[in-house]
Amino acid sequence: MPDLALTIDIAISGILTGFVYALMALGLSVIFGVIRVVNFAHGEMMVLAMFASVFLFTYTGLDPLFSIPFVTCIFFAAGYALQRYLIDSFMEREEHEQFILLLAVGMLITNGLLIVFGPEARGINTDYSFDSYVIGPVILEKTKLISSGAASLLSLLLFTFFRFTSTGTAIRACADNPLGAAVVGLNVKRLYGLAFGIGTACVGAAGCLMSLLFDVTPNLGPQLTLLSFTIVIIGGMGNMTGALLGGLLIGLSESLAGLFTSPSMKSMFSFALLIFILVFRPKGLLGK
Amino acid sequence: MDSNLTSRRIGLLCLLLVSFLTFGFFLLILPYLVSSYILSIVTIILYFAYVGQAWNLAMGFSGQLSLGHALYIGLGAYTAAALYVHFGIPPLIGLFLSMAISAAAAALIVFLAAHHNVHDVYFALLTIAFAEFTRLFFSHFEWVSGTSGLFLPLSSSDSFDLINLRGSTTMFYYIILTLVIIALSIIYFLMTRRAGYYLLAVREDPLVAQSLGISAFRYKMLSMTLSAAMTSVGGVFLAFYYNTLFPENLFGIHRSVEIILAPIIGGIGTFIGPVIGALALGFLGELMTVIAEFISPNTAGIKEIAYAIILFTVIKFLPGGLWPWISRKTNIFTSKCSK
């Protein structure tokens, strides 16, 4: 039985990681909540962002925190274009055809990365990678503090955008009732593009932050897609507060499961939780 | 004009029959015609056609989108292999337990989904969650060696031990050919019987089907358990063909994805679509690999890129799949059969 200080330590570090998970899942939640398209390439996009961050760090020495603006802008543009020029033509199609389209996008990303970078794991070692703060019996890693701080700041920014700006309100209107939004003169297609772009921008930022915490391999994509789905479903599909809560919950449960059983078993608990939620509370913890 | 069309159609049908018979004969004597390398490629193509048709039974005939069919591959493979390794029970007997276990797992999923109203994307995620959960479970299941993998005792490659599935590529080729024929027979049987029409009704609109007295639950259950049992036989085939079992390799999500490729590309809900899809995938995948080998020795990922491009092209431009498109173009069948 691990002692209390270690447990608290691990729990806090899990919650900190959870903030980054939450930012990633927020992207999926925005895309699903607004466009009603399930982004099956979400994890692959995350891996792409992580690779971008690692690449920038390796070749230009740019700290992942400072690569966030670049990666986020590019991801926003790519997401906008993807929605406007590809997914838009699939809006009226059957659900499984949308999955398969995004599955194909994901396969292209994964295997493209595999060809360019090879299957090896890559990571970032900044000069503060091994720093930590000691507060009483608890040790906090600096990278985790920084990335969770940045992730929560960006999440807050996102909430503010949707709550207080006119574009954010317009996107929420599209989510609630696309027909009604079109009737009052909103350009629904453009707003859908923006929503997808915002979703992928979240992934871009989360990927940069995640690259501080974990090594990345091209094959990580499907796992991250599943992780995002688990988080979003636990919180409630399309519910942004839910995605945040789900991220923290999964971060916590993963780290504690890793401590009490074995690290390789930690995802088993997430999947068990996913099955449980899907079956007994399909709208998620916060869903109505 | 009309009789002209009919005679053209009869002519085409005759042509189709003759080419089908020639093709069948060709498939029968194939091991004597080609190298074992080509034979192994054809074997894998047939495997994709077989599991694709099994998946098609659930998706194409009752509209249940399972993205976790790797669950049945893995359960089937591990059950038969563990029985063989630990108790010496031949796989030809063990596969019945494989089928039973997979069917039971499928029944559990369909039951949970039906009783808790899990459908559409949630159902797809439920199937993935079960497959992934079982993958992690098997990774820690020491009786079948966990992540270090279960290895089957090798035999000399020229043996022909059908009961224990120990033999050459030729033997496995004939086994998978037989399985494809069995799968096609099951689909044909369903398509021409009342149960098949009921399944289609459930796929098109479960509510309307219910109102006509068709139990959507019963027919979904039937198609998914049958599909799972068939898929698990594919798993047994994989295990004894490759002789190695790793949870990641058998239960992984890439396994589920590769199962759905052939039917989607060939045409969901069609009789011959998955076979056409498997052929297209196998051919283009190998072609891309050959081309890539000229450019660089590192070909990892090339085949998958090819699959993704085919998948993308088909879903964008021919959403029904290749077969409905071919049959529309050649106008052999009436519209009823092309769906």
XYZ file of C-alpha atoms in Angstrom, chain B residues 35-302:
268
model
C 4.452 -18.901 -56.096
C 3.839 -19.221 -52.376
C 4.377 -15.460 -52.033
C 1.476 -14.679 -54.363
C -0.545 -17.400 -52.662
C -0.009 -15.782 -49.262
C -1.255 -12.462 -50.643
C -4.355 -14.112 -52.083
C -4.883 -15.868 -48.748
C -4.901 -12.529 -46.942
C -7.238 -11.030 -49.551
C -9.617 -13.930 -48.959
C -9.311 -13.418 -45.208
C -10.378 -9.777 -45.640
C -13.259 -10.887 -47.852
C -14.338 -13.405 -45.208
C -14.238 -11.167 -42.118
C -15.578 -8.294 -44.222
C -18.589 -10.379 -45.137
C -19.004 -11.335 -41.478
C -19.011 -7.658 -40.474
C -21.322 -6.862 -43.363
C -23.854 -9.203 -41.800
C -24.144 -6.912 -38.780
C -23.716 -3.537 -40.478
C -25.139 -4.169 -43.936
C -28.090 -6.263 -42.876
C -29.247 -4.854 -39.579
C -27.536 -1.470 -39.491
C -25.392 -2.050 -36.399
C -22.151 -0.161 -36.787
C -19.588 -2.188 -34.872
C -16.138 -0.653 -34.779
C -14.936 -3.287 -32.333
C -14.991 -6.511 -34.333
C -11.399 -7.103 -33.244
C -13.009 -8.297 -30.001
C -14.335 -11.406 -31.763
C -11.110 -11.940 -33.719
C -9.155 -11.871 -30.468
C -11.569 -13.976 -28.430
C -11.732 -16.572 -31.191
C -7.986 -16.676 -31.675
C -7.130 -16.864 -27.979
C -9.791 -19.439 -27.125
C -8.741 -21.919 -29.797
C -5.031 -21.295 -29.262
C -5.222 -21.623 -25.468
C -7.199 -24.848 -25.726
C -4.614 -26.181 -28.158
C -1.545 -25.099 -26.196
C -2.777 -25.956 -22.697
C -4.991 -28.987 -23.266
C -4.027 -30.228 -26.717
C -7.593 -29.797 -27.955
C -7.453 -29.484 -31.756
C -8.583 -26.092 -33.099
C -11.149 -27.701 -35.356
C -12.997 -28.615 -32.151
C -11.853 -25.585 -30.172
C -13.321 -23.217 -32.727
C -16.804 -24.161 -31.586
C -15.993 -22.797 -28.152
C -14.447 -19.759 -29.868
C -17.695 -19.170 -31.725
C -19.751 -19.657 -28.576
C -17.672 -17.220 -26.522
C -17.664 -14.570 -29.256
C -21.386 -14.955 -29.816
C -21.941 -14.598 -26.065
C -19.845 -11.408 -25.998
C -21.817 -10.036 -28.947
C -25.078 -10.986 -27.247
C -24.003 -9.100 -24.128
C -23.200 -5.980 -26.149
C -26.448 -6.081 -28.130
C -28.412 -6.767 -24.948
C -26.823 -3.870 -23.067
C -27.292 -1.584 -26.061
C -30.942 -2.519 -26.524
C -31.911 -2.320 -22.864
C -30.175 0.965 -22.229
C -30.973 2.567 -25.551
C -27.389 2.892 -26.772
C -27.398 3.556 -30.493
C -25.666 5.315 -33.396
C -22.296 6.740 -32.446
C -22.713 5.591 -28.852
C -23.160 2.009 -30.007
C -20.014 2.226 -32.137
C -18.105 3.574 -29.141
C -19.513 0.849 -26.918
C -18.132 -1.814 -29.258
C -14.715 -0.084 -29.302
C -14.742 0.192 -25.520
C -15.412 -3.538 -25.144
C -12.644 -4.440 -27.599
C -10.131 -2.139 -25.906
C -11.098 -3.287 -22.422
C -10.622 -6.911 -23.465
C -7.297 -6.051 -25.126
C -5.996 -4.636 -21.857
C -7.454 -7.569 -19.949
C -5.618 -10.046 -22.177
C -2.435 -7.984 -21.828
C -2.510 -8.904 -18.133
C -3.892 -12.409 -18.526
C -0.886 -14.534 -17.610
C -2.507 -17.860 -18.535
C -2.142 -16.811 -22.178
C 1.222 -15.058 -21.509
C -0.085 -11.475 -21.527
C 1.852 -8.968 -23.597
C 4.795 -11.329 -24.110
C 2.581 -13.264 -26.497
C 1.346 -16.794 -26.976
C 3.252 -18.916 -29.478
C 1.936 -22.019 -31.136
C 4.284 -24.967 -31.653
C 5.515 -24.940 -35.239
C 5.268 -27.899 -37.545
C 7.086 -28.716 -40.736
C 5.652 -26.588 -43.491
C 4.784 -29.522 -45.765
C 2.499 -31.270 -43.282
C -1.234 -31.324 -43.852
C -2.731 -31.735 -40.414
C -6.193 -30.329 -40.917
C -7.533 -31.207 -37.463
C -4.741 -29.307 -35.734
C -4.517 -26.641 -38.460
C -0.809 -27.302 -38.885
C 0.259 -27.075 -42.481
C 1.453 -25.108 -45.446
C 0.135 -21.908 -47.004
C -1.681 -24.131 -49.517
C -3.731 -25.719 -46.746
C -4.580 -22.327 -45.239
C -5.476 -21.072 -48.698
C -8.032 -23.833 -49.139
C -9.361 -23.302 -45.617
C -9.983 -19.579 -46.141
C -11.415 -20.231 -49.612
C -13.896 -22.630 -48.011
C -14.719 -20.055 -45.344
C -15.402 -17.391 -47.977
C -17.720 -19.775 -49.802
C -19.515 -20.594 -46.534
C -19.865 -16.893 -45.707
C -21.249 -16.114 -49.147
C -23.685 -19.014 -48.825
C -24.926 -17.688 -45.478
C -25.411 -14.223 -46.962
C -27.135 -15.649 -50.026
C -29.372 -17.771 -47.828
C -30.316 -14.702 -45.774
C -30.879 -12.503 -48.813
C -33.395 -14.920 -50.256
C -35.207 -15.826 -47.029
C -37.732 -14.008 -44.924
C -35.191 -13.439 -42.124
C -33.023 -11.475 -44.554
C -35.866 -9.162 -45.499
C -36.693 -8.692 -41.836
C -33.070 -7.734 -41.203
C -33.167 -5.183 -44.009
C -36.390 -3.781 -42.622
C -34.726 -3.394 -39.228
C -31.769 -1.669 -40.877
C -33.927 0.763 -42.835
C -36.242 1.710 -39.995
C -36.350 -0.217 -36.742
C -39.490 1.595 -35.632
C -41.493 0.763 -38.748
C -40.189 -2.805 -38.602
C -41.377 -3.040 -34.998
C -44.794 -1.750 -35.954
C -45.084 -4.563 -38.514
C -44.437 -7.085 -35.778
C -40.761 -7.699 -36.490
C -38.767 -7.827 -33.292
C -35.875 -5.455 -34.012
C -34.074 -6.719 -30.950
C -34.295 -10.361 -31.980
C -33.029 -9.729 -35.501
C -30.255 -7.418 -34.369
C -29.252 -10.095 -31.890
C -29.350 -12.773 -34.584
C -27.211 -10.853 -37.044
C -24.662 -9.653 -34.485
C -24.146 -13.046 -32.822
C -23.870 -14.760 -36.197
C -21.453 -12.065 -37.343
C -19.386 -12.465 -34.158
C -19.253 -16.248 -34.470
C -18.123 -15.979 -38.098
C -15.535 -13.346 -37.212
C -14.142 -15.509 -34.424
C -13.503 -18.304 -36.923
C -11.482 -15.700 -38.827
C -9.589 -15.143 -35.573
C -8.847 -18.855 -35.220
C -7.593 -18.802 -38.794
C -5.295 -15.844 -38.080
C -3.898 -17.444 -34.919
C -2.990 -20.732 -36.559
C -1.816 -19.117 -39.784
C 0.631 -16.774 -38.066
C 1.314 -18.985 -34.989
C 1.725 -15.981 -32.717
C -0.845 -14.186 -30.598
C -0.341 -10.735 -29.132
C -3.236 -8.870 -27.494
C -2.198 -5.607 -29.161
C -2.126 -7.238 -32.572
C -5.403 -9.167 -32.300
C -7.629 -6.857 -30.233
C -6.130 -3.534 -31.395
C -8.355 -0.946 -33.016
C -6.395 -1.210 -36.281
C -7.703 -4.789 -36.500
C -11.301 -3.562 -36.268
C -10.644 -0.877 -38.851
C -9.085 -3.278 -41.336
C -12.126 -5.557 -41.050
C -14.516 -2.815 -42.133
C -12.411 -1.614 -45.093
C -13.350 -4.312 -47.613
C -17.141 -4.134 -47.201
C -17.148 -0.326 -47.182
C -15.074 -0.147 -50.319
C -16.925 -2.969 -52.045
C -20.404 -2.022 -50.898
C -22.152 -2.459 -47.569
C -25.140 -4.770 -47.600
C -24.249 -6.401 -50.892
C -23.541 -10.033 -51.647
C -20.268 -9.731 -53.513
C -19.184 -6.248 -52.389
C -16.803 -7.321 -49.589
C -15.032 -9.704 -51.979
C -14.606 -6.932 -54.566
C -13.440 -4.566 -51.830
C -10.894 -7.079 -50.542
C -9.570 -7.611 -54.073
C -9.239 -3.871 -54.678
C -7.503 -3.344 -51.343
C -5.145 -6.284 -51.741
C -4.217 -5.359 -55.276
C -3.650 -1.644 -54.679
C -1.945 -2.261 -51.337
C 0.583 -4.608 -52.931
C 1.052 -2.304 -55.912
C 1.818 0.623 -53.621
C 4.260 -1.505 -51.632
C 6.073 -2.577 -54.786
C 6.303 1.022 -56.005
C 7.442 2.227 -52.602
C 10.155 -0.426 -52.468
C 11.718 1.158 -55.541
C 11.871 4.520 -53.824
C 12.924 3.559 -50.326
C 13.494 0.339 -48.381
C 11.301 1.606 -45.568
C 7.731 0.812 -46.603
C 6.010 0.951 -43.212
C 2.788 2.873 -43.547
C 2.692 2.875 -47.360
